[in-house]
Short mmCIF file of C-alpha atoms in Angstrom, two decimals:
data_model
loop_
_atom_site.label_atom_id
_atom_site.label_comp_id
_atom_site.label_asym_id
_atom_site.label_seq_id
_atom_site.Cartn_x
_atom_site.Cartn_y
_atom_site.Cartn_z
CA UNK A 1 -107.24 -5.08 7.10
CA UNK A 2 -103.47 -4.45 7.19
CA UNK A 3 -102.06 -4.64 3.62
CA UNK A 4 -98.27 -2.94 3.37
CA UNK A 5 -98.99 0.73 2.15
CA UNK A 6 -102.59 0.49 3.69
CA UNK A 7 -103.89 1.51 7.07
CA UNK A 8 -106.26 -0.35 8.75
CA UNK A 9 -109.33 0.19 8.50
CA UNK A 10 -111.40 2.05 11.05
CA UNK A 11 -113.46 -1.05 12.66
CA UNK A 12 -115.06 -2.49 15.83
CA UNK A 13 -114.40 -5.94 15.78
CA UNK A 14 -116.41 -8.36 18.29
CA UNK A 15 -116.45 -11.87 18.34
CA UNK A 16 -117.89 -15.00 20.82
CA UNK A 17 -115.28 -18.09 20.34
CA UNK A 18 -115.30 -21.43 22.16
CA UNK A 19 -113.25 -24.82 22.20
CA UNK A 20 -114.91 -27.99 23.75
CA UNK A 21 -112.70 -31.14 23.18
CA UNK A 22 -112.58 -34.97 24.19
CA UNK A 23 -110.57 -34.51 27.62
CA UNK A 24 -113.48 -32.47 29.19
CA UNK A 25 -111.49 -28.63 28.39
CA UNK A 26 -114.42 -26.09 27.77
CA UNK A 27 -112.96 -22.79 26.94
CA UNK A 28 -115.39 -19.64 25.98
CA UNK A 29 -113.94 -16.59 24.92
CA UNK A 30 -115.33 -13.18 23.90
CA UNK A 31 -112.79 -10.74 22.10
CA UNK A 32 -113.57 -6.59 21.23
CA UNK A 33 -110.81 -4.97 19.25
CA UNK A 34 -111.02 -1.72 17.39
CA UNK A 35 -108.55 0.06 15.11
CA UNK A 36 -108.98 3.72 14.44
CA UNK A 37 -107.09 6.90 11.78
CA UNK A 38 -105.98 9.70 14.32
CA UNK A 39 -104.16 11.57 11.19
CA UNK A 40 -103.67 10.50 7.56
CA UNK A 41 -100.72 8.52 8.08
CA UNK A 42 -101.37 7.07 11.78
CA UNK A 43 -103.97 4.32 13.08
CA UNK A 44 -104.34 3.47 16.82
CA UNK A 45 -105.80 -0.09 18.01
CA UNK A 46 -106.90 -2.29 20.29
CA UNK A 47 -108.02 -5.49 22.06
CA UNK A 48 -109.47 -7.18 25.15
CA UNK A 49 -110.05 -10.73 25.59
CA UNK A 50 -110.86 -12.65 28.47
CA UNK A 51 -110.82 -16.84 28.61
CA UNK A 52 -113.31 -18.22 30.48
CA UNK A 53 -112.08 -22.01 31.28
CA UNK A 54 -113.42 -25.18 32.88
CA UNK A 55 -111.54 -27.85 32.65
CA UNK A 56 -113.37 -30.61 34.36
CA UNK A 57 -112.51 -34.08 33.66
CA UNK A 58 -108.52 -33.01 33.57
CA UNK A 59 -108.48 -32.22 37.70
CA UNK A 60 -107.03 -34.29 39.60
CA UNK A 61 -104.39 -34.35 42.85
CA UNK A 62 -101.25 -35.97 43.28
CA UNK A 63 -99.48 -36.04 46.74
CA UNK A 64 -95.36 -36.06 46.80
CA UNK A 65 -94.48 -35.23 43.58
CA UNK A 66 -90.97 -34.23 43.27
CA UNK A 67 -90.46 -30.66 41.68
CA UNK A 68 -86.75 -29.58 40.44
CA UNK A 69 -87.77 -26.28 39.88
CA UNK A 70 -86.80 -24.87 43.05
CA UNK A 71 -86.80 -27.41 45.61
CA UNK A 72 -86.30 -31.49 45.53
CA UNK A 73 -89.22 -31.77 47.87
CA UNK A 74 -92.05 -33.77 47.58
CA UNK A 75 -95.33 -31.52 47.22
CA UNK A 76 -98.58 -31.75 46.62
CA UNK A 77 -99.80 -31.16 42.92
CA UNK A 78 -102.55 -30.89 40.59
CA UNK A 79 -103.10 -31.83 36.96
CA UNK A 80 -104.98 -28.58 35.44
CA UNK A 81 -104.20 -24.70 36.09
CA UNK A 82 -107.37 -24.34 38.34
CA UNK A 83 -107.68 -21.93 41.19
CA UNK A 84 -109.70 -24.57 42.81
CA UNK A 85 -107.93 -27.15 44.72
CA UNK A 86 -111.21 -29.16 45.39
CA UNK A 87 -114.10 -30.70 43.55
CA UNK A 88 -113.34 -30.93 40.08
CA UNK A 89 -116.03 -32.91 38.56
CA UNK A 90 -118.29 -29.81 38.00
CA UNK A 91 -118.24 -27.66 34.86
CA UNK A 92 -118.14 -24.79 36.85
CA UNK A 93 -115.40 -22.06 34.99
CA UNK A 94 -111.85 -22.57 36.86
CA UNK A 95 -110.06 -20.20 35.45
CA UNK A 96 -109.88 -16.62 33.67
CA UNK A 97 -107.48 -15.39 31.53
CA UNK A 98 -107.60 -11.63 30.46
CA UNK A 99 -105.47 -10.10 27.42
CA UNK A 100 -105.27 -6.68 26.76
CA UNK A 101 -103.34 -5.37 23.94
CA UNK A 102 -102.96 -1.45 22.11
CA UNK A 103 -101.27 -0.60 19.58
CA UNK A 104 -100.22 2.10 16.89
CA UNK A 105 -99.47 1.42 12.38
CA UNK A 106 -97.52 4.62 11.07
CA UNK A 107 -96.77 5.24 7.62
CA UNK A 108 -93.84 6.53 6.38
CA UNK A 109 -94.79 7.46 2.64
CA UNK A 110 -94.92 3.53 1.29
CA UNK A 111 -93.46 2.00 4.25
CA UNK A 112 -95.56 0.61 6.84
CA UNK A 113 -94.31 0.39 11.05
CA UNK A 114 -96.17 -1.05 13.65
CA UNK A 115 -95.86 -1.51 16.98
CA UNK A 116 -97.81 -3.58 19.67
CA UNK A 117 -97.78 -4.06 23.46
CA UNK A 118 -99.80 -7.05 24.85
CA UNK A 119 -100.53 -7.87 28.50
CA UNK A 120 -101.53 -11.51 29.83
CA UNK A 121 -102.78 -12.14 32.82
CA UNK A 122 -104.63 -14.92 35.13
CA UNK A 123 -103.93 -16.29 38.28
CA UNK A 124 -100.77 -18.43 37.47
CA UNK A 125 -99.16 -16.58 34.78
CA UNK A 126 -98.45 -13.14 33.06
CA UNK A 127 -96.67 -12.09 30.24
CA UNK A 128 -95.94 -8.78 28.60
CA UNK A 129 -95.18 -8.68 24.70
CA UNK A 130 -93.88 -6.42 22.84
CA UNK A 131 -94.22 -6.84 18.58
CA UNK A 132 -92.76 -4.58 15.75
CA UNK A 133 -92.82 -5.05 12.67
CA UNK A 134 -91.87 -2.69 9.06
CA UNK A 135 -93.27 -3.51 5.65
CA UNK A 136 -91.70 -2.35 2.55
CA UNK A 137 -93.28 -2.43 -0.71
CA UNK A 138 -91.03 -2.81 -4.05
CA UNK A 139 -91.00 -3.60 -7.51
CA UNK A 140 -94.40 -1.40 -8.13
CA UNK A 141 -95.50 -2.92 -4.92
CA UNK A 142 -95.76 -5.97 -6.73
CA UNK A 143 -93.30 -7.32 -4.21
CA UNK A 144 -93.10 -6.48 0.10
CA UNK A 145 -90.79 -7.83 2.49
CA UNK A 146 -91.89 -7.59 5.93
CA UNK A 147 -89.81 -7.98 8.75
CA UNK A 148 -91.62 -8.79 12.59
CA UNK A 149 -90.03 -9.20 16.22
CA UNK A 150 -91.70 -10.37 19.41
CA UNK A 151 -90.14 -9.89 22.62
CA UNK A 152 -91.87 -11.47 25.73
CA UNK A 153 -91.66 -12.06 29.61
CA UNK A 154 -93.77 -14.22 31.00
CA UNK A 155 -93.88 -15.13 34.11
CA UNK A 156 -95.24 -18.59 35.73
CA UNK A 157 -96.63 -18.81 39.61
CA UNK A 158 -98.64 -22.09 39.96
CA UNK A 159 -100.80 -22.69 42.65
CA UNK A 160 -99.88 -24.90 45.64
CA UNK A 161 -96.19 -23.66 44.31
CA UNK A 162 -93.94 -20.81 46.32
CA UNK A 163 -91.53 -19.86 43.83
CA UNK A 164 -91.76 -17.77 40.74
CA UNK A 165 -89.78 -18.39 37.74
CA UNK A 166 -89.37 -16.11 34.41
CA UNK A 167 -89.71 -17.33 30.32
CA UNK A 168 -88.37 -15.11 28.22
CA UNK A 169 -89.24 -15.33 23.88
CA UNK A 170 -87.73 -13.52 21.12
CA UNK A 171 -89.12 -14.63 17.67
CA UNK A 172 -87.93 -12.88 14.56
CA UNK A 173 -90.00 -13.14 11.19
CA UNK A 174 -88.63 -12.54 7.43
CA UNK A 175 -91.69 -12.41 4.82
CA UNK A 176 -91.23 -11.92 1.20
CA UNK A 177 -94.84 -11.68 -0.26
CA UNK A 178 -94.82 -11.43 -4.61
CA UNK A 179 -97.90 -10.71 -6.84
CA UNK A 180 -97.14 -13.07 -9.15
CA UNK A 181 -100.37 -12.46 -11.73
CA UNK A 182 -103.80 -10.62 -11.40
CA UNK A 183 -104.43 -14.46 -10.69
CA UNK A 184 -101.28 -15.79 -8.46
CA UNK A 185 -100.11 -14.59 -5.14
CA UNK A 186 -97.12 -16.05 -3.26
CA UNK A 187 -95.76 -15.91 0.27
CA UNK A 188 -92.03 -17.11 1.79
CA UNK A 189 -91.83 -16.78 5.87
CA UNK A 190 -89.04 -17.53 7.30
CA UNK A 191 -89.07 -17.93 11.66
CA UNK A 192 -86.87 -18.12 14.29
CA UNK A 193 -87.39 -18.18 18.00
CA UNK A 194 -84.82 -18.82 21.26
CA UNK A 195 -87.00 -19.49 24.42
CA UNK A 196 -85.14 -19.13 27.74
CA UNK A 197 -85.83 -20.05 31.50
CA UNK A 198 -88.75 -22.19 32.28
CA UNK A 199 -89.87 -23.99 29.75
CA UNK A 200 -92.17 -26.76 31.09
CA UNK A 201 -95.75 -27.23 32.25
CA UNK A 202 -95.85 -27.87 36.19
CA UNK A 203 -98.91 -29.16 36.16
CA UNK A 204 -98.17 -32.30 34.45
CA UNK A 205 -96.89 -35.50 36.60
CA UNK A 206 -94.19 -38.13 35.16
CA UNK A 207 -94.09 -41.28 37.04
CA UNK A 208 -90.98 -42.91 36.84
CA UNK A 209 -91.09 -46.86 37.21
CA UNK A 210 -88.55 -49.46 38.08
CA UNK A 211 -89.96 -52.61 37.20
CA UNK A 212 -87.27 -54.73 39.17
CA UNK A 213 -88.51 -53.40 42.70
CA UNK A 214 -91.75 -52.07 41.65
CA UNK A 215 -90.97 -48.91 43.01
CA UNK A 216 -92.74 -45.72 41.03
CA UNK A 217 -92.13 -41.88 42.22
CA UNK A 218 -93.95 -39.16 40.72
CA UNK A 219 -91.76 -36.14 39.16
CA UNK A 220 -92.43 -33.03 37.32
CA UNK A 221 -91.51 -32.73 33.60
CA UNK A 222 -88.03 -31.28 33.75
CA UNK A 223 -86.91 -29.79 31.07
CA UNK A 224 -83.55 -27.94 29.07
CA UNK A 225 -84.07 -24.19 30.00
CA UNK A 226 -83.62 -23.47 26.46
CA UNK A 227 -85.45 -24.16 23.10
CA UNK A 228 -84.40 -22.87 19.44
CA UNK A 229 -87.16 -22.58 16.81
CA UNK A 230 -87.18 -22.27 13.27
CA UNK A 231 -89.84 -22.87 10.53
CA UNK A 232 -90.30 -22.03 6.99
CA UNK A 233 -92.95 -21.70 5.16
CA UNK A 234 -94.26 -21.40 1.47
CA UNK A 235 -98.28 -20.31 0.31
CA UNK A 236 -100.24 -19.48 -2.17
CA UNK A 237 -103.18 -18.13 -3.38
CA UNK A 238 -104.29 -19.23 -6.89
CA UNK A 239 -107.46 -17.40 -8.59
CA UNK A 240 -109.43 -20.62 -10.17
CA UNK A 241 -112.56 -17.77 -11.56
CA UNK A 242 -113.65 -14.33 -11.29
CA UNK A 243 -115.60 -15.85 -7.72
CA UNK A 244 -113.26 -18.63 -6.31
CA UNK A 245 -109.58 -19.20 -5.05
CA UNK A 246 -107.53 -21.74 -3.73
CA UNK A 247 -104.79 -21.20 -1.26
CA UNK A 248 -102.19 -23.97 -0.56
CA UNK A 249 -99.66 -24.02 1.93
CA UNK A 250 -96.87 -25.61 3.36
CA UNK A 251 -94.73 -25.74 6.20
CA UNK A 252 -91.61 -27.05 7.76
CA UNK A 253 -90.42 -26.63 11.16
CA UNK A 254 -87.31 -28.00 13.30
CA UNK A 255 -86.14 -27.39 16.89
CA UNK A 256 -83.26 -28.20 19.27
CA UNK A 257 -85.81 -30.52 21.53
CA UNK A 258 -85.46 -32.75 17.85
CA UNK A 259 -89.22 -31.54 17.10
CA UNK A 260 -89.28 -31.75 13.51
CA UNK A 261 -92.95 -31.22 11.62
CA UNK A 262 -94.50 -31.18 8.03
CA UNK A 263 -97.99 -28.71 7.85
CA UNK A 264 -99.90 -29.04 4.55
CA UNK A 265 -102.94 -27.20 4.37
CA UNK A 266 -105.72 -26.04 1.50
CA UNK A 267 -108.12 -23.50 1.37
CA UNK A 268 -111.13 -23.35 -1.08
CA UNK A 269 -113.11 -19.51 -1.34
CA UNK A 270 -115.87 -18.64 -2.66
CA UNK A 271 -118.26 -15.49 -3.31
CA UNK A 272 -121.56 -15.31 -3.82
CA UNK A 273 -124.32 -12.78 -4.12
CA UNK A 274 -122.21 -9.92 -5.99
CA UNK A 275 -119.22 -10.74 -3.46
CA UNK A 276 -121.35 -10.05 -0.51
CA UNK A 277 -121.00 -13.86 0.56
CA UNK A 278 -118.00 -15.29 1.19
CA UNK A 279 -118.17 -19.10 2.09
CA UNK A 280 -114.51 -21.09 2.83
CA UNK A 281 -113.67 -24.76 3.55
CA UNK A 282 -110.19 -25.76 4.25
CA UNK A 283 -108.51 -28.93 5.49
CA UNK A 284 -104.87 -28.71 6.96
CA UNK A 285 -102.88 -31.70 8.04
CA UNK A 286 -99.93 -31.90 10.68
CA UNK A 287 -96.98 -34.44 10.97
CA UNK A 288 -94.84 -34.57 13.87
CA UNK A 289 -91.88 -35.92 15.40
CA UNK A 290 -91.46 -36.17 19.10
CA UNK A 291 -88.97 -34.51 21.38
CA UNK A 292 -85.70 -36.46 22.03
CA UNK A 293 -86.37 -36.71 26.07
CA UNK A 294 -90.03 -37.55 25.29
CA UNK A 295 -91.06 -40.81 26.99
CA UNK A 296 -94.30 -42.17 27.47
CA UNK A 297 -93.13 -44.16 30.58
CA UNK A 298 -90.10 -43.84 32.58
CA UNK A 299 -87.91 -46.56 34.25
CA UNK A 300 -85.35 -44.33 35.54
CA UNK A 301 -84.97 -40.31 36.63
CA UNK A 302 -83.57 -39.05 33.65
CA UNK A 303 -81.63 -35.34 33.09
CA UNK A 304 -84.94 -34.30 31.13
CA UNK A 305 -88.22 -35.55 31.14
CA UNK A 306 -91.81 -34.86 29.51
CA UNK A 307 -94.69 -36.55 29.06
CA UNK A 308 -96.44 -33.52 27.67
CA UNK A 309 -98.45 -34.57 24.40
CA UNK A 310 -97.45 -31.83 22.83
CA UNK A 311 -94.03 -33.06 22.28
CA UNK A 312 -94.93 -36.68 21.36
CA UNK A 313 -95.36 -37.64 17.96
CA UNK A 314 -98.20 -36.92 16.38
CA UNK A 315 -100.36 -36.82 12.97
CA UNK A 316 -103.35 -34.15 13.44
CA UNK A 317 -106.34 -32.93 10.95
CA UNK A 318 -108.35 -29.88 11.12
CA UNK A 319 -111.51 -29.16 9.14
CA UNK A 320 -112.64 -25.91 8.77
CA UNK A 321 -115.59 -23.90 7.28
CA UNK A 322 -116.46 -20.29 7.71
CA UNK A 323 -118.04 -17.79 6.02
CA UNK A 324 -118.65 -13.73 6.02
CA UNK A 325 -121.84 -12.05 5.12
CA UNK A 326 -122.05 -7.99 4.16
CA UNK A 327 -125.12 -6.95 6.18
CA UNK A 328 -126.44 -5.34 2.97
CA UNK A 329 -127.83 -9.16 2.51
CA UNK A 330 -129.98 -9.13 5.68
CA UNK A 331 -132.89 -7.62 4.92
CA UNK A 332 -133.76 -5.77 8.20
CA UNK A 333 -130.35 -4.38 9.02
CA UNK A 334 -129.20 -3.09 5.06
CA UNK A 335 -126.21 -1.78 6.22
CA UNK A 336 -123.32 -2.67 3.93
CA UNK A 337 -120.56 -1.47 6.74
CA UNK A 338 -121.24 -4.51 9.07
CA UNK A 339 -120.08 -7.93 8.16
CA UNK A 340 -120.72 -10.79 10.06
CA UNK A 341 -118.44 -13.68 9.92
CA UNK A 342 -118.54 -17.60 11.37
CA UNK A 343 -116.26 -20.74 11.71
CA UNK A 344 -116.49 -23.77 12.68
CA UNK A 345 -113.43 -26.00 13.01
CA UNK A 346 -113.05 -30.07 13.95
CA UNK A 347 -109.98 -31.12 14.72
CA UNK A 348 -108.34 -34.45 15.60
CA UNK A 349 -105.39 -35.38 16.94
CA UNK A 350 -103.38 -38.77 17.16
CA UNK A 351 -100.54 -39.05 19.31
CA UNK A 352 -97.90 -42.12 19.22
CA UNK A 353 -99.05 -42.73 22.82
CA UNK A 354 -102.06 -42.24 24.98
CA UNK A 355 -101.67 -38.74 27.16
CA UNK A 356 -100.55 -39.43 30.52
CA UNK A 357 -103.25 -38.72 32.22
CA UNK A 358 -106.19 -39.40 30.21
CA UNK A 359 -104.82 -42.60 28.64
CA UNK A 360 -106.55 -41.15 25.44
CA UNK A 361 -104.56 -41.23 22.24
CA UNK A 362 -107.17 -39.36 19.87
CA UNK A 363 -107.97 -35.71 21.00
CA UNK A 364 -111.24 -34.47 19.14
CA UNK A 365 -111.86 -30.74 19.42
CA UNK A 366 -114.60 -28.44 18.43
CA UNK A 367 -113.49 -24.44 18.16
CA UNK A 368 -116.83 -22.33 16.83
CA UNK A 369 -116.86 -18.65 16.59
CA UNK A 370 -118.84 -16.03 15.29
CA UNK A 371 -118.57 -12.15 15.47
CA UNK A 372 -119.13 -9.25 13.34
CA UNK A 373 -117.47 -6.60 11.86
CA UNK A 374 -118.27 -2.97 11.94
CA UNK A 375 -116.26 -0.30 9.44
CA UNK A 376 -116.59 3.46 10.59
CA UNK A 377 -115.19 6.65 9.04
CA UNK B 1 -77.39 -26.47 6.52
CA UNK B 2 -78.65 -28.06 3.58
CA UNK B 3 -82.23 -26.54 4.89
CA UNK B 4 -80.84 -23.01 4.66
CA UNK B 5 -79.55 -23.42 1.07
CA UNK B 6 -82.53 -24.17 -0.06
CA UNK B 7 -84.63 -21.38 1.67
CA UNK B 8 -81.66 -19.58 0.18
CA UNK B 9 -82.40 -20.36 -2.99
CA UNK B 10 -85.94 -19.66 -2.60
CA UNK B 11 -85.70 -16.65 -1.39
CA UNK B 12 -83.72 -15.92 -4.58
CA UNK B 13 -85.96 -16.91 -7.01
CA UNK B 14 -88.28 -15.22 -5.25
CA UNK B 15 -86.37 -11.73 -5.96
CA UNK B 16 -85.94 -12.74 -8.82
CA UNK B 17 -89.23 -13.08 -10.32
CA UNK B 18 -90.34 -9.67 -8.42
CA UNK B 19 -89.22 -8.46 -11.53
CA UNK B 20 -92.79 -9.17 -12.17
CA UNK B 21 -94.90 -6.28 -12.69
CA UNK B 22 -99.26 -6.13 -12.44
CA UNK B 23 -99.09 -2.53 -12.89
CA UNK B 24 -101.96 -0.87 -11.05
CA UNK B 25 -104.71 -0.43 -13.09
CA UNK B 26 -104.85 -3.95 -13.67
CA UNK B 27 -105.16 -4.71 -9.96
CA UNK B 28 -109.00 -4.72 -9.77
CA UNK B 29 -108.82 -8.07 -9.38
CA UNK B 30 -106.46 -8.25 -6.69
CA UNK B 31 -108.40 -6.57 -4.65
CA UNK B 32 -111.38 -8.84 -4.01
CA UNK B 33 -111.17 -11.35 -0.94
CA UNK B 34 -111.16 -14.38 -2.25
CA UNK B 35 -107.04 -12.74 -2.83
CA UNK B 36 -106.04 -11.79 0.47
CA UNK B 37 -104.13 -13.86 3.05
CA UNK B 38 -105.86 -13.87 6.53
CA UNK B 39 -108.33 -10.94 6.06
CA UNK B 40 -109.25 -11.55 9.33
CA UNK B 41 -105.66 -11.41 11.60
CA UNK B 42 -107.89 -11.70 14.82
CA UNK B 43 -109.54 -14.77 13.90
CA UNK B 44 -105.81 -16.46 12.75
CA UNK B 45 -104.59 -15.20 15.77
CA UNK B 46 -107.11 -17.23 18.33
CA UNK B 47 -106.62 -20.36 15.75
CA UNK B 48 -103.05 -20.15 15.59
CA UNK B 49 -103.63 -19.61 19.70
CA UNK B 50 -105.50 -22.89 19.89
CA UNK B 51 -103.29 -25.03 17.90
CA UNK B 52 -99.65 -23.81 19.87
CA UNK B 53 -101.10 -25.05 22.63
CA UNK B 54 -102.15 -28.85 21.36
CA UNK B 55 -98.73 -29.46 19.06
CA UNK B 56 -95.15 -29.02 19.40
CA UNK B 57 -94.23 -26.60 16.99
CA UNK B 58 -94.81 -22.55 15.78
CA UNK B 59 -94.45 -20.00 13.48
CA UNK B 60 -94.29 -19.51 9.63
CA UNK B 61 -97.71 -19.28 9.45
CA UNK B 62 -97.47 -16.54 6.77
CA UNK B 63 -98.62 -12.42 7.44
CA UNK B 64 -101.28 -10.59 5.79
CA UNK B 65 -100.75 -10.37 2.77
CA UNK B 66 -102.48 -9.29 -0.88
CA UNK B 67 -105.03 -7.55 -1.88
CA UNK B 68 -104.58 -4.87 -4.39
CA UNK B 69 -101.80 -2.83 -2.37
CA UNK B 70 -102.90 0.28 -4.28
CA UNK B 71 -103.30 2.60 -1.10
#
């Protein structure tokens, strides 16, 4: 773990995560990451991850649908990221996303640098990242402020599309974290984030109707080639006994699309079995606003359009429990230097109006993972 | 605007009370999991993943953070 001052541990990491949810989206993903000492004050890491998707029930085809990206054409499109432009109704995987990332923590006597280079890739997109961040510890190291930027480029090539078109994301991140008491721990984050170039999802349709000559015409979203971010937000962890904590949070976020959201979120731990058992169950609860071009239905073509649920209103809830057990517990392995660790998350969300193309309103999703944990010297 | 003042004035009370000292050997404590904000960056990572992709907004999701700080 990366505390300001610390290095990380030397560690394997492996873990098997999945998402099934309502609309027929069936993601598995295994992860392997590793972070290693090379010299007292340096650490090296790294990570691989590859998505395996099927996304069955969401594929479907839609002839002359007019694209503004690069051409006012009418073209053919379909309604998931598949590579497969026929069948659809199998669960067969569609679609494989590989992430690789590496990189390097430094110390420089109590102040902590790191720096991280990601790589996306699957068959319609990439993006490159580059993160860095410096943590400096103060008041007895009581108090750190930590400091993060992300740079990206990502770039987006769908299928039965010619052109290519560029994203590009900076995100700066200010975080005062303050050791209140042995028994009280707070965080402040502040974010902000421009996003330039194409923003929108070109596999989603937007029909626009005119009810006086009952003439439709199918559109992609179009959308501002610009978005500013910013969020704040405020947690806590509060020490309840010697074995159990509760961490609260809380959240606020606004953007230039008119997004606007409140996150509230609690988190009950507890350890059993000398601290070799930790069990957690948290509930976290999302209110949004939608975007100001957001329309469920369209009557006329408007200068920007989305029907993506992700910018319609919204109230969401996520359950979660996990736990991690020290492998000292399980009898035949004994080995206190491998942890193994599990979650299980529901969550449901409820959108002002039903998606536009399942015609659901209520999205229920399953995520499970489990993994372990090795430490090394 | 009115936002920003009062991150502002968080921020300042913040500072403020890291006047606050748990000196070290009083840190035991601290150092147990149950104290720690996302021991586990990976795992916040592929949740955070998951739910940027199903709602309309991102970041401030906090940093690891806690723990006895005593290395």
């Amino acid at each position: 773990m990366l505390i300001a001052q610390q290095l990380p541990a030397n560690e394997i990491q492996v873990d098997f995560n999945s998402y099934f949810d309502n609309y027929g989206v069936e993601i598995i993903y295994p992860e392997v990451s590793f972070s290693k000492s090379v010299s007292e004050n340096t650490s090296i890491n790294g990570r691989v991850l590859v998505d395996v998707i099927t996304t069955a029930s969401m594929k479907s085809h839609f002839d002359s649908v007019y694209s503004f990206a690069n051409t006012s054409k009418g073209l053919d499109a379909f309604t998931s990221a598949s590579k497969r432009t026929h069948g659809g109704s199998d669960n067969n995987p569609d679609e494989l996303r590989g992430e690789f990332g590496i990189g390097v923590v430094q110390l420089f006597d109590e102040v902590n640098v790191s720096l991280t280079n990601l790589y996306s890739i699957e068959h319609d997109y990439s993006s490159e990242t580059i993160a860095g961040s410096i943590s400096v510890p103060m008041a007895k190291k009581n108090t750190t402020i930590q400091l993060g930027l992300v740079k990206s480029w990502d770039k987006i090539f769908p299928q039965t599309r010619t052109w290519i078109e560029d994203k590009s994301v900076i995100s700066s991140t200010l975080t005062l974290s303050q050791i209140f008491s042995t028994g009280f721990i707070g965080q402040i984050e502040l974010f902000y984030s421009n996003l330039s170039g194409f923003l929108s999802d070109p596999y989603q349709v937007v029909t626009v109707v005119n009810f006086d000559s009952a003439f439709f015409q199918k559109y992609e979203n179009i959308y501002p080639d610009y978005r500013n971010r910013g969020a704040a937000g405020l947690r806590t962890i509060i020490r309840l006994n010697d074995v159990s904590s509760l961490q609260l949070a809380y959240r606020y976020y606004l953007d230039d699309w008119e997004v606007k959201s409140h996150t509230i979120s609690a988190l009950y731990e507890h350890l059993f079995f000398d601290e070799k058992l930790l069990f957690g169950a948290g509930i976290r609860s999302y209110f949004q606003t939608k975007a100001k071009f957001f329309k469920a239905e369209y009557n006329k073509l408007e200068e920007y359009m989305s029907v993506d649920p992700k910018l319609n209103g919204m109230i969401s809830n996520e359950l979660e429990f996990n736990f991690s057990l020290n492998g000292s517990l399980i009898p035949i392995i004994e080995n206190e230097k491998l942890e193994f660790n599990g979650r299980f998350n529901f969550y449901i969300r409820k959108t002002d109006s039903p998606d536009w193309h399942s015609r659901y309103d209520v999205l229920y999703a399953y995520l499970m993972s489990a993994g372990f944990r090795f430490l090394f010297d | 605007m009115k936002l920003i003042k009062y991150i502002l004035l968080i921020l300042i009370i913040g500072l403020c009370l890291g006047c606050t000292t748990v000196e070290p050997w009083e840190r035991e404590g601290l150092s147990s999991p149950i104290m720690i904000f996302d021991k586990n960056p990976i795992e916040k990572g592929i949740k955070i993943h998951h739910i940027e992709f199903r709602e309309g907004s991102a970041g401030a999701t906090g940093s690891q953070s806690g723990g006895c700080g005593c290395g």
